[in-house]
Each structure stands twice: as C-alpha cells, then as structure tokens.
Amino acid sequence: MIRVGIVDDHAIVRGGLRQFFSEHVDLRVAGEASTGREAIELVRTTELDVLVMDLSMPGQSGIDALAMIRAKAPDVGILILSAYPEEHYAMSLLRQGASGYLNKDCEPIEIVNAIRTIALGRRHITPAVAELLARQLDRKDNAAPHEQLSEREFQVFLKLARGETAGEIAQTLSLSVKTVSTYRTRLMEKMNLSSNSDLTYYALKNKLID
C-alpha cells in the first residue's frame, strides 16, 4: 500500500485526487494540506511514501516548502503537480530534490503511474522533461539566466518578481533582511538585471509567474 499526501490550496482539486486515488487498491491517501507550511507539518507528523504537491499556494509555496520537506523527510518522494508547463520549472525543481514533475493537463492515470514509480525510489521523468534534459546537455553554456541560479536564489528571485519586500521574504524564508539583500545582489548579477521591475518583466516574459 502506497501512502500518499495531497498538497493543493484548492479543496476541489484535493477532493478530485482523493476520489481518483481511492479507485486504486494500492493507493491510500494518508493526509492532506493546503499550503507549503501545512505540507511541512504533514510530512513531520504523518508517515508518507509520496507527496503530491502543487507549486502555487498562498503564503509558503511548494517551491518554498520543497527544501524543508527534503530536509525533514528525505525518504518521501515528492511529485510536483503544477499548472505551469514543464519548461518553466521542472529542471530547477528536479535539481532541488523533486522526484517528478507533471503538468495538471496530464491524464489522471499518469499521476497514479508517477506515484507508483516514485514509491519504488525512482524518479518519474516524462517525455517532455526528458527532452528538456537532453536540450540542457546540448546547451549547458546557453542555459537561461534563471536556470543558473541556486535553489535559494531562485526562491528569492520569484518572490521579488511578485513584488514582495526584502522584509516579507526574510520572514517567509526565515532569513535576515541582510541575507535576502545579498541573494538579491547575487541573482541580479547572474541574470544581468538591475531592478526589481526588470525581475518582474523577466519572470512574466518567461511565464514563471502569472
């Protein structure tokens, strides 16, 4: 029996997944959460094999929660189920420790197949993600600016692009304002950008934020 956790801020999505998973004898929904913070608490208090997690949630997002979940529950597989296409986030999140990435447009049975693969301790790589991997190998030196950011720089970048202040980011990520400012300076240099409005424009242009 594979113990599954569902993390999504929409109750209707959680309910739909719960109902679909109940139709498969080898899956059991062991817990649910609606924010990144609740997801961290869920893996801390509940025995899970695979966590199915959305990216875009209020407060602490799936991206923010990923590193913390990895630290607290290194053996739990994490399947990212997101409305964003693979090319926007998949490579970065797989590098950060996600076990698989699926777009919400996928067929429901694909989610079940991914959970089964991840429960075996393997990564679930879709053809779209495999293509991205191949392209990245071919053009390592030509990677997009945001793909060259570290995990923490990428988190700070997305929050700045959404208009959050250094103080707000510091509070969410449990960092000092000075540390956030250092990350901001570093990522600006790596991306060759000069202002927060540049970051927002870049993120919108590359469909990293809505």
PDB file of C-alpha atoms in Angstrom:
ATOM      1  CA  MET A   1       0.000   0.000   0.000  1.00  0.00           C
ATOM      2  CA  ILE A   2       1.419   3.384  -1.047  1.00  0.00           C
ATOM      3  CA  ARG A   3       0.693   6.149   1.467  1.00  0.00           C
ATOM      4  CA  VAL A   4       0.034   9.402  -0.387  1.00  0.00           C
ATOM      5  CA  GLY A   5      -0.171  13.011   0.810  1.00  0.00           C
ATOM      6  CA  ILE A   6      -2.007  15.646  -1.259  1.00  0.00           C
ATOM      7  CA  VAL A   7      -0.993  19.324  -1.111  1.00  0.00           C
ATOM      8  CA  ASP A   8      -3.085  21.862  -3.038  1.00  0.00           C
ATOM      9  CA  ASP A   9      -4.814  25.072  -1.986  1.00  0.00           C
ATOM     10  CA  HIS A  10      -7.988  24.170  -3.903  1.00  0.00           C
ATOM     11  CA  ALA A  11     -10.310  21.821  -1.984  1.00  0.00           C
ATOM     12  CA  ILE A  12     -11.947  20.684  -5.235  1.00  0.00           C
ATOM     13  CA  VAL A  13      -8.559  19.521  -6.588  1.00  0.00           C
ATOM     14  CA  ARG A  14      -7.744  17.656  -3.377  1.00  0.00           C
ATOM     15  CA  GLY A  15     -11.189  16.064  -3.421  1.00  0.00           C
ATOM     16  CA  GLY A  16     -10.854  15.002  -7.059  1.00  0.00           C
ATOM     17  CA  LEU A  17      -7.435  13.448  -6.482  1.00  0.00           C
ATOM     18  CA  ARG A  18      -8.613  11.733  -3.295  1.00  0.00           C
ATOM     19  CA  GLN A  19     -11.588  10.217  -5.140  1.00  0.00           C
ATOM     20  CA  PHE A  20      -9.439   9.070  -8.084  1.00  0.00           C
ATOM     21  CA  PHE A  21      -6.750   7.556  -5.851  1.00  0.00           C
ATOM     22  CA  SER A  22      -9.444   5.651  -3.886  1.00  0.00           C
ATOM     23  CA  GLU A  23     -10.233   3.719  -7.071  1.00  0.00           C
ATOM     24  CA  HIS A  24      -6.751   2.141  -6.988  1.00  0.00           C
ATOM     25  CA  VAL A  25      -6.256  -0.623  -4.436  1.00  0.00           C
ATOM     26  CA  ASP A  26      -2.541   0.093  -3.939  1.00  0.00           C
ATOM     27  CA  LEU A  27      -3.004   3.778  -3.030  1.00  0.00           C
ATOM     28  CA  ARG A  28      -4.184   5.277   0.266  1.00  0.00           C
ATOM     29  CA  VAL A  29      -4.480   8.998   0.984  1.00  0.00           C
ATOM     30  CA  ALA A  30      -2.855   9.394   4.403  1.00  0.00           C
ATOM     31  CA  GLY A  31      -3.161  13.184   4.716  1.00  0.00           C
ATOM     32  CA  GLU A  32      -3.824  16.499   3.015  1.00  0.00           C
ATOM     33  CA  ALA A  33      -2.563  20.083   3.216  1.00  0.00           C
ATOM     34  CA  SER A  34      -3.459  23.387   1.551  1.00  0.00           C
ATOM     35  CA  THR A  35      -0.223  25.389   1.983  1.00  0.00           C
ATOM     36  CA  GLY A  36       3.513  24.790   1.943  1.00  0.00           C
ATOM     37  CA  ARG A  37       3.657  25.310   5.703  1.00  0.00           C
ATOM     38  CA  GLU A  38       0.943  22.686   6.250  1.00  0.00           C
ATOM     39  CA  ALA A  39       2.822  20.338   3.896  1.00  0.00           C
ATOM     40  CA  ILE A  40       5.939  20.581   6.079  1.00  0.00           C
ATOM     41  CA  GLU A  41       3.818  19.789   9.141  1.00  0.00           C
ATOM     42  CA  LEU A  42       2.149  16.893   7.271  1.00  0.00           C
ATOM     43  CA  VAL A  43       5.438  15.119   6.479  1.00  0.00           C
ATOM     44  CA  ARG A  44       6.598  15.732  10.052  1.00  0.00           C
ATOM     45  CA  THR A  45       3.539  14.100  11.641  1.00  0.00           C
ATOM     46  CA  THR A  46       2.375  11.531   9.061  1.00  0.00           C
ATOM     47  CA  GLU A  47       4.087   8.503   7.557  1.00  0.00           C
ATOM     48  CA  LEU A  48       4.049   9.034   3.791  1.00  0.00           C
ATOM     49  CA  ASP A  49       5.630   7.369   0.771  1.00  0.00           C
ATOM     50  CA  VAL A  50       4.808  10.019  -1.840  1.00  0.00           C
ATOM     51  CA  LEU A  51       3.708  13.655  -1.533  1.00  0.00           C
ATOM     52  CA  VAL A  52       1.748  15.086  -4.494  1.00  0.00           C
ATOM     53  CA  MET A  53       2.242  18.851  -4.277  1.00  0.00           C
ATOM     54  CA  ASP A  54       1.110  21.945  -6.154  1.00  0.00           C
ATOM     55  CA  LEU A  55       3.539  24.835  -6.636  1.00  0.00           C
ATOM     56  CA  SER A  56       1.370  27.926  -6.432  1.00  0.00           C
ATOM     57  CA  MET A  57      -0.221  28.280  -2.999  1.00  0.00           C
ATOM     58  CA  PRO A  58      -0.836  31.231  -0.667  1.00  0.00           C
ATOM     59  CA  GLY A  59       1.825  32.016   1.920  1.00  0.00           C
ATOM     60  CA  GLN A  60       4.544  29.407   1.678  1.00  0.00           C
ATOM     61  CA  SER A  61       4.507  27.949  -1.842  1.00  0.00           C
ATOM     62  CA  GLY A  62       5.502  24.470  -2.951  1.00  0.00           C
ATOM     63  CA  ILE A  63       8.844  25.852  -4.083  1.00  0.00           C
ATOM     64  CA  ASP A  64       9.496  27.320  -0.621  1.00  0.00           C
ATOM     65  CA  ALA A  65       8.444  24.088   1.088  1.00  0.00           C
ATOM     66  CA  LEU A  66      10.433  21.686  -1.097  1.00  0.00           C
ATOM     67  CA  ALA A  67      13.846  22.124   0.562  1.00  0.00           C
ATOM     68  CA  MET A  68      12.353  21.958   4.057  1.00  0.00           C
ATOM     69  CA  ILE A  69      10.395  18.780   3.231  1.00  0.00           C
ATOM     70  CA  ARG A  70      13.542  17.244   1.733  1.00  0.00           C
ATOM     71  CA  ALA A  71      15.417  18.028   4.953  1.00  0.00           C
ATOM     72  CA  LYS A  72      12.700  16.744   7.304  1.00  0.00           C
ATOM     73  CA  ALA A  73      11.654  13.695   5.270  1.00  0.00           C
ATOM     74  CA  PRO A  74      14.450  12.687   2.864  1.00  0.00           C
ATOM     75  CA  ASP A  75      12.820   9.332   2.090  1.00  0.00           C
ATOM     76  CA  VAL A  76       9.463  10.770   0.997  1.00  0.00           C
ATOM     77  CA  GLY A  77       9.045  11.022  -2.783  1.00  0.00           C
ATOM     78  CA  ILE A  78       7.785  14.399  -3.989  1.00  0.00           C
ATOM     79  CA  LEU A  79       5.700  14.630  -7.154  1.00  0.00           C
ATOM     80  CA  ILE A  80       5.106  18.212  -8.278  1.00  0.00           C
ATOM     81  CA  LEU A  81       1.691  18.615  -9.937  1.00  0.00           C
ATOM     82  CA  SER A  82       1.529  22.117 -11.380  1.00  0.00           C
ATOM     83  CA  ALA A  83      -0.406  24.253 -13.837  1.00  0.00           C
ATOM     84  CA  TYR A  84       2.925  25.560 -15.165  1.00  0.00           C
ATOM     85  CA  PRO A  85       4.369  23.774 -18.235  1.00  0.00           C
ATOM     86  CA  GLU A  86       7.462  21.612 -17.684  1.00  0.00           C
ATOM     87  CA  GLU A  87       9.880  24.016 -19.339  1.00  0.00           C
ATOM     88  CA  HIS A  88       9.236  26.700 -16.719  1.00  0.00           C
ATOM     89  CA  TYR A  89      10.013  24.838 -13.502  1.00  0.00           C
ATOM     90  CA  ALA A  90      10.718  21.122 -13.984  1.00  0.00           C
ATOM     91  CA  MET A  91      14.508  21.213 -14.328  1.00  0.00           C
ATOM     92  CA  SER A  92      15.013  23.579 -11.411  1.00  0.00           C
ATOM     93  CA  LEU A  93      12.742  21.580  -9.091  1.00  0.00           C
ATOM     94  CA  LEU A  94      14.252  18.220 -10.038  1.00  0.00           C
ATOM     95  CA  ARG A  95      17.667  19.662  -9.165  1.00  0.00           C
ATOM     96  CA  GLN A  96      16.230  20.818  -5.826  1.00  0.00           C
ATOM     97  CA  GLY A  97      15.060  17.302  -4.937  1.00  0.00           C
ATOM     98  CA  ALA A  98      11.640  16.753  -6.514  1.00  0.00           C
ATOM     99  CA  SER A  99      11.104  13.150  -7.665  1.00  0.00           C
ATOM    100  CA  GLY A 100       8.922  14.057 -10.631  1.00  0.00           C
ATOM    101  CA  TYR A 101       7.036  16.892 -12.322  1.00  0.00           C
ATOM    102  CA  LEU A 102       3.654  16.682 -14.046  1.00  0.00           C
ATOM    103  CA  ASN A 103       1.534  19.361 -15.657  1.00  0.00           C
ATOM    104  CA  LYS A 104      -2.079  19.450 -14.433  1.00  0.00           C
ATOM    105  CA  ASP A 105      -3.195  18.961 -18.033  1.00  0.00           C
ATOM    106  CA  CYS A 106      -1.941  15.358 -17.880  1.00  0.00           C
ATOM    107  CA  GLU A 107      -4.238  12.328 -17.830  1.00  0.00           C
ATOM    108  CA  PRO A 108      -5.166  11.294 -14.249  1.00  0.00           C
ATOM    109  CA  ILE A 109      -3.678   7.817 -14.748  1.00  0.00           C
ATOM    110  CA  GLU A 110      -0.301   9.486 -15.395  1.00  0.00           C
ATOM    111  CA  ILE A 111      -0.365  10.786 -11.806  1.00  0.00           C
ATOM    112  CA  VAL A 112      -1.000   7.261 -10.493  1.00  0.00           C
ATOM    113  CA  ASN A 113       1.782   5.804 -12.656  1.00  0.00           C
ATOM    114  CA  ALA A 114       4.165   8.531 -11.436  1.00  0.00           C
ATOM    115  CA  ILE A 115       3.286   7.819  -7.793  1.00  0.00           C
ATOM    116  CA  ARG A 116       3.990   4.105  -8.309  1.00  0.00           C
ATOM    117  CA  THR A 117       7.360   4.840  -9.927  1.00  0.00           C
ATOM    118  CA  ILE A 118       8.375   7.305  -7.208  1.00  0.00           C
ATOM    119  CA  ALA A 119       7.261   4.902  -4.442  1.00  0.00           C
ATOM    120  CA  LEU A 120       9.902   2.481  -5.764  1.00  0.00           C
ATOM    121  CA  GLY A 121      12.547   5.112  -5.044  1.00  0.00           C
ATOM    122  CA  ARG A 122      12.926   6.144  -8.674  1.00  0.00           C
ATOM    123  CA  ARG A 123      12.363   9.447 -10.444  1.00  0.00           C
ATOM    124  CA  HIS A 124       9.452   9.882 -12.802  1.00  0.00           C
ATOM    125  CA  ILE A 125      10.683  11.534 -15.989  1.00  0.00           C
ATOM    126  CA  THR A 126       8.061  12.370 -18.619  1.00  0.00           C
ATOM    127  CA  PRO A 127       8.988  12.591 -22.321  1.00  0.00           C
ATOM    128  CA  ALA A 128       8.704  16.402 -22.061  1.00  0.00           C
ATOM    129  CA  VAL A 129      11.153  16.527 -19.148  1.00  0.00           C
ATOM    130  CA  ALA A 130      13.486  14.041 -20.882  1.00  0.00           C
ATOM    131  CA  GLU A 131      13.543  16.386 -23.876  1.00  0.00           C
ATOM    132  CA  LEU A 132      14.416  19.305 -21.590  1.00  0.00           C
ATOM    133  CA  LEU A 133      17.240  17.264 -20.049  1.00  0.00           C
ATOM    134  CA  ALA A 134      18.623  16.426 -23.482  1.00  0.00           C
ATOM    135  CA  ARG A 135      18.410  20.048 -24.606  1.00  0.00           C
ATOM    136  CA  GLN A 136      20.147  21.220 -21.452  1.00  0.00           C
ATOM    137  CA  LEU A 137      23.004  18.779 -22.006  1.00  0.00           C
ATOM    138  CA  ASP A 138      23.354  20.099 -25.546  1.00  0.00           C
ATOM    139  CA  ARG A 139      23.450  23.748 -24.499  1.00  0.00           C
ATOM    140  CA  LYS A 140      24.914  23.810 -20.999  1.00  0.00           C
ATOM    141  CA  ASP A 141      26.636  27.131 -21.670  1.00  0.00           C
ATOM    142  CA  ASN A 142      23.471  28.645 -23.135  1.00  0.00           C
ATOM    143  CA  ALA A 143      21.152  27.914 -20.211  1.00  0.00           C
ATOM    144  CA  ALA A 144      18.528  30.572 -19.464  1.00  0.00           C
ATOM    145  CA  PRO A 145      19.650  33.076 -16.796  1.00  0.00           C
ATOM    146  CA  HIS A 146      17.183  31.800 -14.177  1.00  0.00           C
ATOM    147  CA  GLU A 147      18.448  28.222 -14.658  1.00  0.00           C
ATOM    148  CA  GLN A 148      21.880  29.328 -13.421  1.00  0.00           C
ATOM    149  CA  LEU A 149      20.533  30.440 -10.035  1.00  0.00           C
ATOM    150  CA  SER A 150      20.984  28.385  -6.888  1.00  0.00           C
ATOM    151  CA  GLU A 151      17.913  26.952  -5.184  1.00  0.00           C
ATOM    152  CA  ARG A 152      17.722  29.815  -2.659  1.00  0.00           C
ATOM    153  CA  GLU A 153      18.466  32.499  -5.278  1.00  0.00           C
ATOM    154  CA  PHE A 154      15.619  31.111  -7.401  1.00  0.00           C
ATOM    155  CA  GLN A 155      13.213  31.313  -4.434  1.00  0.00           C
ATOM    156  CA  VAL A 156      14.213  34.920  -3.695  1.00  0.00           C
ATOM    157  CA  PHE A 157      14.020  35.825  -7.391  1.00  0.00           C
ATOM    158  CA  LEU A 158      10.408  34.600  -7.705  1.00  0.00           C
ATOM    159  CA  LYS A 159       9.340  36.456  -4.565  1.00  0.00           C
ATOM    160  CA  LEU A 160      10.981  39.711  -5.663  1.00  0.00           C
ATOM    161  CA  ALA A 161       9.389  39.315  -9.096  1.00  0.00           C
ATOM    162  CA  ARG A 162       5.958  39.006  -7.400  1.00  0.00           C
ATOM    163  CA  GLY A 163       6.586  42.293  -5.592  1.00  0.00           C
ATOM    164  CA  GLU A 164       7.427  41.020  -2.106  1.00  0.00           C
ATOM    165  CA  THR A 165       9.723  43.192   0.010  1.00  0.00           C
ATOM    166  CA  ALA A 166      13.035  42.030   1.477  1.00  0.00           C
ATOM    167  CA  GLY A 167      11.394  42.048   4.909  1.00  0.00           C
ATOM    168  CA  GLU A 168       8.498  39.838   3.783  1.00  0.00           C
ATOM    169  CA  ILE A 169      10.856  37.409   2.051  1.00  0.00           C
ATOM    170  CA  ALA A 170      13.107  37.269   5.114  1.00  0.00           C
ATOM    171  CA  GLN A 171      10.129  36.358   7.304  1.00  0.00           C
ATOM    172  CA  THR A 172       8.803  33.649   4.951  1.00  0.00           C
ATOM    173  CA  LEU A 173      12.192  32.006   4.385  1.00  0.00           C
ATOM    174  CA  SER A 174      13.453  32.502   7.976  1.00  0.00           C
ATOM    175  CA  LEU A 175      16.404  34.621   6.829  1.00  0.00           C
ATOM    176  CA  SER A 176      17.745  38.021   7.859  1.00  0.00           C
ATOM    177  CA  VAL A 177      16.938  41.031   5.644  1.00  0.00           C
ATOM    178  CA  LYS A 178      20.677  41.431   5.052  1.00  0.00           C
ATOM    179  CA  THR A 179      20.923  37.858   3.734  1.00  0.00           C
ATOM    180  CA  VAL A 180      17.968  38.425   1.403  1.00  0.00           C
ATOM    181  CA  SER A 181      19.670  41.578   0.107  1.00  0.00           C
ATOM    182  CA  THR A 182      22.844  39.574  -0.541  1.00  0.00           C
ATOM    183  CA  TYR A 183      20.869  36.980  -2.519  1.00  0.00           C
ATOM    184  CA  ARG A 184      19.199  39.793  -4.460  1.00  0.00           C
ATOM    185  CA  THR A 185      22.559  41.335  -5.388  1.00  0.00           C
ATOM    186  CA  ARG A 186      23.961  37.954  -6.414  1.00  0.00           C
ATOM    187  CA  LEU A 187      21.000  36.938  -8.578  1.00  0.00           C
ATOM    188  CA  MET A 188      20.853  40.375 -10.224  1.00  0.00           C
ATOM    189  CA  GLU A 189      24.494  39.952 -11.239  1.00  0.00           C
ATOM    190  CA  LYS A 190      23.942  36.417 -12.551  1.00  0.00           C
ATOM    191  CA  MET A 191      20.886  37.482 -14.569  1.00  0.00           C
ATOM    192  CA  ASN A 192      22.423  40.774 -15.680  1.00  0.00           C
ATOM    193  CA  LEU A 193      19.397  42.742 -14.447  1.00  0.00           C
ATOM    194  CA  SER A 194      19.376  45.980 -12.477  1.00  0.00           C
ATOM    195  CA  SER A 195      15.992  46.443 -10.769  1.00  0.00           C
ATOM    196  CA  ASN A 196      13.030  44.598  -9.266  1.00  0.00           C
ATOM    197  CA  SER A 197      10.873  45.715 -12.193  1.00  0.00           C
ATOM    198  CA  ASP A 198      13.399  44.017 -14.508  1.00  0.00           C
ATOM    199  CA  LEU A 199      12.941  40.823 -12.489  1.00  0.00           C
ATOM    200  CA  THR A 200       9.150  41.069 -12.764  1.00  0.00           C
ATOM    201  CA  TYR A 201       9.316  41.662 -16.518  1.00  0.00           C
ATOM    202  CA  TYR A 202      11.706  38.709 -16.965  1.00  0.00           C
ATOM    203  CA  ALA A 203       9.517  36.390 -14.863  1.00  0.00           C
ATOM    204  CA  LEU A 204       6.334  37.368 -16.742  1.00  0.00           C
ATOM    205  CA  LYS A 205       8.048  37.065 -20.133  1.00  0.00           C
ATOM    206  CA  ASN A 206       9.302  33.577 -19.263  1.00  0.00           C
ATOM    207  CA  LYS A 207       5.926  32.609 -17.728  1.00  0.00           C
ATOM    208  CA  LEU A 208       7.479  31.919 -14.305  1.00  0.00           C
ATOM    209  CA  ILE A 209       4.736  33.955 -12.609  1.00  0.00           C
ATOM    210  CA  ASP A 210       1.159  34.841 -13.584  1.00  0.00           C
TER     211      ASP A 210
END
